[in-house]
Amino acid sequence: MERKGRVTRISGSLVVVDDLPSPQMYEVVEVGEQRLIGEVVRIEGNRAYVQVYESTSGIRPGEPAYGTGDPLSVELGPGLVGQIFDGIQRPLTRILDVTKSVFVVRGVKLEAVPRDVKYTFKPSEKLKKGEKVGPGDVIGVVEETPLIKHQIMVPPNVRGRVVDAVGEGDYTVDDPIAFVEFEGDKKAVKMMHRWPVRRSRPFREKLEPQLPLITGMRIIDTLFPMAKGGTGAIPGAFGTGKTVTLHSLAMWSDARVVIYIGCGERGNEMTEVLEKFPTYKDPWTGRPMMERTILIANTSNMPVSAREASIYVGITIAEYYRDMGYDVLLVADSTSRWAEALREISGRLEEMPAEEGYPSYLQSRLAEFYERAGRVVVEGSPERIGSVTVVGAVSPPGGDFTEPVTTHTRRYIRVFWALDASLAYSRHYPAINWITSYSAYVDLVSSWWAENVDKEWRSLRDEIHNILLRENELKEIVRLIGAENLSEPDKLTLEVARIIREGFLKQNAYDRIDAFTSPQKQVRMMKIILRFNTIARKLVESGVTVKAIRETVDDVLTDIIKSRFTISNDDLSKFDELESRLVEKLESLAK
Amino acid sequence: MAAQYFREYETIREIRGPLLLIEKVSDVAFDEIVEVETASGDKRLGRVLEVGMGYAVVQVFEGTTGITPRGTKVRFMGKTMEIPVSEAMLGRIFDGLGRPIDGGPNIIAEERRDVNGLPINPAARAYPEDFIQTGVSAIDGMNTLVRGQKLPLFSGGGLPHNMLAAQIARQATVRGEGEEFAVVFAAIGIKYDEALFFRKFFEETGAIKRAAIFLNLADEPAMIRLITPRVALTLAEYLAFERDMHVLVILSDLTNYCEALREISSAREEVPGRQGYPGYMYSDLASIYERAGRVTGKKGTITQMPILTMPADDITHPIPDLTGYITEGQIVLDRGLYNRGIYPPINVLMSLSRLMKEGIGPGKTRDDHGDVSNQLYAAYSRAQELRNLAVIVGEESLSETDRKYLRFADAFERKFLSQGFYENRSIEETLDIGWDILSILPESELTNIKDEYIKKYHPKYKSGSSK
Ligand SMILES: Nc1ncnc2c1ncn2[C@@H]1O[C@H](COP(=O)(O)OP(=O)(O)O)[C@@H](O)[C@H]1O
Ligand SMILES: [Mg+2]
């Protein structure tokens, strides 16, 4: 039966609907003659306040509003990968094809998962008549892209005995592939199902994140590593490198599925991904990056109301691919815009504001969001482990990290990549400040590095970090007395720190070689820099001045610094030559 | 909105700042345009900000001065704010709402368009990548502008932002293409003499023929400022996407726009955000700035150069701050440089062009461009640090290399940054000056430049004579 109410007030994206029979909180309501999509955000008696996801321009009091009975949900099934959706999962490329307009026109309704595509479905052992199945059981597989074997799973709310099943063949997502019976109730299982975005998908058990998410970014992998299933934030004033870092993460990380949420940011940044990813190759598989990427775009000029939803749409899709047993990376640029959308909606509802106008539930919303990350044993058989890593950009007004979104976010994340405007001004990118940033995963990921890359990784990493910390202290002294008046060992520390900063921490995301550094190259670079440190320190102890050392090996040091963009990942033997040259020249100083 | 009829009421219940509360209305649409006629016959435009059963809140663009609750007619026009657009608008001058004020004929609409526009589908955009040579070294060399970019000037009261904008408008070319930009200029609450400067400039350079000018001056009603940039961009979109033109939009001064936004917000008694500006100012500004770019399948483009004056020269003030979060970089003018007589006084360290990378390099500018720019940044910022240090510890406590950095910084400001208002440098000249001053430093300091470019362009190797 149709549930219908009537619009009685319109103020921006907030529409008041009266007399809608038994409205539910977060129910999707279609507003006005054009049936614009909205969500119930408050109920007072027979009055529902609806947040509309499109421009409400032109709507009049008295127009109808229809309850759908469903909370805001996403479609989950094959065909998501490679697409770009808006904040409520409408497919933007197909909207472009259908409307033939370069603008997003209002009121367009298109399905997220294509209905007209047939996928080759291969049933698994589980899909047999009489077999008992439950949530998460893999009943078949579809090759969604050459990279993604899309596991077709029994949806979270279905269990019972298989009473009918299809064989291998080509099906659309609407075709039933099995019927499952439970206590006399027969349900069709399709390749696609829906899930409410504000509810996290169930899993069996949360595990500690122990594996690093390798990103190819040296300062991240080495100093402030991310773990698969971990959480991180990257705060920074405008122009400090949040987006470029998130793009780099999306490009180079060893995650199998990447969800990129452009939340209240620039249209061109989504375009950049759309143009670049199909032509760039994932370094781990050699396949085009688009074959593992899903984009969600609510750009800054798209309706603010859908901005809030975009985050949930993204994380729900991420959980779905996690359930298949994949490592998923979700990046959100920027969570501040999401928080501002919350603030705006809250303001329209005339709720009592807390700090800087944000609603008091900002913290709990942030907590809930980051809590949906994690490395988990998923439901169903076969047993599998999947992960969702979440990294959110934070855009503090005026670059002030004491503002509410930054401070609250800090409580729920374990990696903090603090971007520094003064580094960005001098074009030291990535402008991640190595004094104020941190990662709680260093200990956890150390054994992976020791086992897979180099036994010494941890001590190399710590030594590099210590030299940088020491440099920071020395800088204070230099500010008072000038560098020339430091002791020779301290001068050497400054020199080594310079090489680390210029040659290791600095990384140009747009340089073909520099953009992605393999774990092996990272270790090799640390070793050569630290080798210089060790030998030079001995020389200094024996009375050789740093000036003399520099004069002797200046050209080699310059080559070491440039090795970030001159020596490619598969040419590491060049470091051996470089190191021989270095050692030889230094030894000449020892007489 | 389908209905084209209008309804008239004389039921104003309340007047508060720029807002009217009208009672006993029916069938009013959200965002509908309103005509208010005062008892003396004076007509003003407004729009519906909120509507409920039997009431509507109307914002009057041209101010509520002289409006009386009785005797004032309020007409709801049955449509949202639209303007006629046409190619014939080039060469003409309009008021802030798009009505001709140059005594010329009325505009015959080729089309009517909603001034609010619609968001461009990100899937329909094409990434901007065509290098615009502005002839200004600090921009071309280190903060390259590309066609379809939105790149604001962050300035301060009394700094020469208008001159710089005019110089850019005059010199901007895409090399290899003869085509000139069509210019859409929107004056938003600026002073008469500033508007006159631009007008004269357009006339003297002959650019007036391909320019459309929208004027809302400082002494005109503030609420119009909320519409003026949208009117200008509506025309720009039409020219770019229906008439295949490359359009340069100059908007000045967005600070006045934001102040008008704050005024309307406080009249509505909204919860204020930072420094009293509304919390939605980010999205509101984005609905202006994002109306720039290139789209697939269309030849024309919109390049935006908004100008804003930073209150108290403070870049963290909400207006420049939110702008910087939306635009594709910023060109920052610096009072210190200006006081030292440097024109254009561009603070390169604080400036940024986010789209530079796609616009430069072989085939577009020159192969060494990216590296030279990175090195200039690294060296100039190092030099700034050393300048500060030298003040405290004295220049003699600096090493020889460090002292070379100080010489570099002086040369950078005198030779690279400084240029004349009429000096139009090619990108090659700009890069060559860059090499010239970089050669002050020891070669081993050039750690951001690939060896092949050092061999190819460093004066030491180029001239063959080693120092
Ligand atoms: N790793 C990097 N390598 C090279 N350039 C970078 C890097 N990170 C940032 N940049 C430069 O800084 C600019 C601003 O970065 P962006 O990520 O867009 O900043 P934010 O998102 O913090 O505003 C980019 O356009 C680019 O020029
Ligand atoms: Mg960004």
PDB file of C-alpha atoms in Angstrom, chain B residues 243-326:
ATOM      1  CA  ARG B 243      29.397  28.501 -28.223  1.00  0.00           C
ATOM      2  CA  ASP B 244      32.771  26.723 -28.053  1.00  0.00           C
ATOM      3  CA  MET B 245      34.624  29.679 -26.555  1.00  0.00           C
ATOM      4  CA  HIS B 246      37.509  29.736 -24.147  1.00  0.00           C
ATOM      5  CA  VAL B 247      36.304  32.003 -21.390  1.00  0.00           C
ATOM      6  CA  LEU B 248      38.334  33.725 -18.704  1.00  0.00           C
ATOM      7  CA  VAL B 249      36.148  34.755 -15.770  1.00  0.00           C
ATOM      8  CA  ILE B 250      37.467  37.388 -13.388  1.00  0.00           C
ATOM      9  CA  LEU B 251      35.475  37.836 -10.185  1.00  0.00           C
ATOM     10  CA  SER B 252      36.389  40.685  -7.865  1.00  0.00           C
ATOM     11  CA  ASP B 253      36.105  40.813  -4.866  1.00  0.00           C
ATOM     12  CA  LEU B 254      34.888  37.592  -3.266  1.00  0.00           C
ATOM     13  CA  THR B 255      35.414  39.077   0.183  1.00  0.00           C
ATOM     14  CA  ASN B 256      32.459  41.369  -0.494  1.00  0.00           C
ATOM     15  CA  TYR B 257      30.439  38.371  -1.582  1.00  0.00           C
ATOM     16  CA  CYS B 258      31.173  36.539   1.651  1.00  0.00           C
ATOM     17  CA  GLU B 259      30.251  39.539   3.720  1.00  0.00           C
ATOM     18  CA  ALA B 260      26.869  39.671   2.021  1.00  0.00           C
ATOM     19  CA  LEU B 261      26.467  35.987   2.791  1.00  0.00           C
ATOM     20  CA  ARG B 262      27.233  36.622   6.430  1.00  0.00           C
ATOM     21  CA  GLU B 263      24.694  39.415   6.513  1.00  0.00           C
ATOM     22  CA  ILE B 264      21.884  37.258   5.195  1.00  0.00           C
ATOM     23  CA  SER B 265      22.836  34.457   7.538  1.00  0.00           C
ATOM     24  CA  SER B 266      22.699  36.636  10.601  1.00  0.00           C
ATOM     25  CA  ALA B 267      19.380  38.114   9.477  1.00  0.00           C
ATOM     26  CA  ARG B 268      18.070  34.551   9.418  1.00  0.00           C
ATOM     27  CA  GLU B 269      19.466  34.035  12.912  1.00  0.00           C
ATOM     28  CA  GLU B 270      21.437  30.982  11.861  1.00  0.00           C
ATOM     29  CA  VAL B 271      24.054  29.475  14.134  1.00  0.00           C
ATOM     30  CA  PRO B 272      27.202  31.298  13.044  1.00  0.00           C
ATOM     31  CA  GLY B 273      30.398  29.472  12.159  1.00  0.00           C
ATOM     32  CA  ARG B 274      33.902  30.871  12.391  1.00  0.00           C
ATOM     33  CA  GLN B 275      34.024  34.664  12.702  1.00  0.00           C
ATOM     34  CA  GLY B 276      30.299  34.879  12.115  1.00  0.00           C
ATOM     35  CA  TYR B 277      30.363  33.418   8.608  1.00  0.00           C
ATOM     36  CA  PRO B 278      27.752  30.718   8.074  1.00  0.00           C
ATOM     37  CA  GLY B 279      28.740  27.058   8.330  1.00  0.00           C
ATOM     38  CA  TYR B 280      27.592  26.469   4.755  1.00  0.00           C
ATOM     39  CA  MET B 281      29.934  29.077   3.286  1.00  0.00           C
ATOM     40  CA  TYR B 282      32.238  26.324   2.016  1.00  0.00           C
ATOM     41  CA  SER B 283      29.485  24.715  -0.065  1.00  0.00           C
ATOM     42  CA  ASP B 284      28.165  28.059  -1.147  1.00  0.00           C
ATOM     43  CA  LEU B 285      31.566  29.182  -2.433  1.00  0.00           C
ATOM     44  CA  ALA B 286      32.019  25.804  -4.094  1.00  0.00           C
ATOM     45  CA  SER B 287      28.809  26.373  -6.038  1.00  0.00           C
ATOM     46  CA  ILE B 288      30.632  29.333  -7.608  1.00  0.00           C
ATOM     47  CA  TYR B 289      34.205  28.085  -7.944  1.00  0.00           C
ATOM     48  CA  GLU B 290      33.308  24.647  -9.264  1.00  0.00           C
ATOM     49  CA  ARG B 291      31.678  26.304 -12.264  1.00  0.00           C
ATOM     50  CA  ALA B 292      34.990  26.171 -14.066  1.00  0.00           C
ATOM     51  CA  GLY B 293      36.665  23.536 -16.129  1.00  0.00           C
ATOM     52  CA  ARG B 294      36.633  21.493 -19.279  1.00  0.00           C
ATOM     53  CA  VAL B 295      34.078  18.879 -20.179  1.00  0.00           C
ATOM     54  CA  THR B 296      34.216  16.019 -22.612  1.00  0.00           C
ATOM     55  CA  GLY B 297      32.787  16.607 -26.030  1.00  0.00           C
ATOM     56  CA  LYS B 298      32.841  20.405 -25.768  1.00  0.00           C
ATOM     57  CA  LYS B 299      35.487  22.632 -27.191  1.00  0.00           C
ATOM     58  CA  GLY B 300      35.067  25.605 -24.877  1.00  0.00           C
ATOM     59  CA  THR B 301      36.466  25.984 -21.372  1.00  0.00           C
ATOM     60  CA  ILE B 302      35.993  28.186 -18.324  1.00  0.00           C
ATOM     61  CA  THR B 303      39.073  29.470 -16.552  1.00  0.00           C
ATOM     62  CA  GLN B 304      38.314  31.321 -13.333  1.00  0.00           C
ATOM     63  CA  MET B 305      40.395  33.949 -11.646  1.00  0.00           C
ATOM     64  CA  PRO B 306      38.586  35.106  -8.522  1.00  0.00           C
ATOM     65  CA  ILE B 307      40.203  37.941  -6.591  1.00  0.00           C
ATOM     66  CA  LEU B 308      39.828  38.334  -2.868  1.00  0.00           C
ATOM     67  CA  THR B 309      41.370  40.618  -0.302  1.00  0.00           C
ATOM     68  CA  MET B 310      42.415  38.825   2.835  1.00  0.00           C
ATOM     69  CA  PRO B 311      41.089  40.693   5.869  1.00  0.00           C
ATOM     70  CA  ALA B 312      44.149  41.871   7.847  1.00  0.00           C
ATOM     71  CA  ASP B 313      46.340  40.021   5.302  1.00  0.00           C
ATOM     72  CA  ASP B 314      45.471  36.830   7.178  1.00  0.00           C
ATOM     73  CA  ILE B 315      45.470  33.726   4.976  1.00  0.00           C
ATOM     74  CA  THR B 316      43.803  31.684   7.721  1.00  0.00           C
ATOM     75  CA  HIS B 317      40.767  33.983   7.689  1.00  0.00           C
ATOM     76  CA  PRO B 318      37.684  31.933   6.663  1.00  0.00           C
ATOM     77  CA  ILE B 319      37.348  33.635   3.270  1.00  0.00           C
ATOM     78  CA  PRO B 320      40.787  32.779   1.847  1.00  0.00           C
ATOM     79  CA  ASP B 321      40.867  29.565   3.863  1.00  0.00           C
ATOM     80  CA  LEU B 322      37.649  28.117   2.454  1.00  0.00           C
ATOM     81  CA  THR B 323      38.549  29.413  -0.980  1.00  0.00           C
ATOM     82  CA  GLY B 324      41.922  27.695  -0.892  1.00  0.00           C
ATOM     83  CA  TYR B 325      40.205  24.467   0.044  1.00  0.00           C
ATOM     84  CA  ILE B 326      38.083  24.652  -3.105  1.00  0.00           C
TER      85      ILE B 326
END
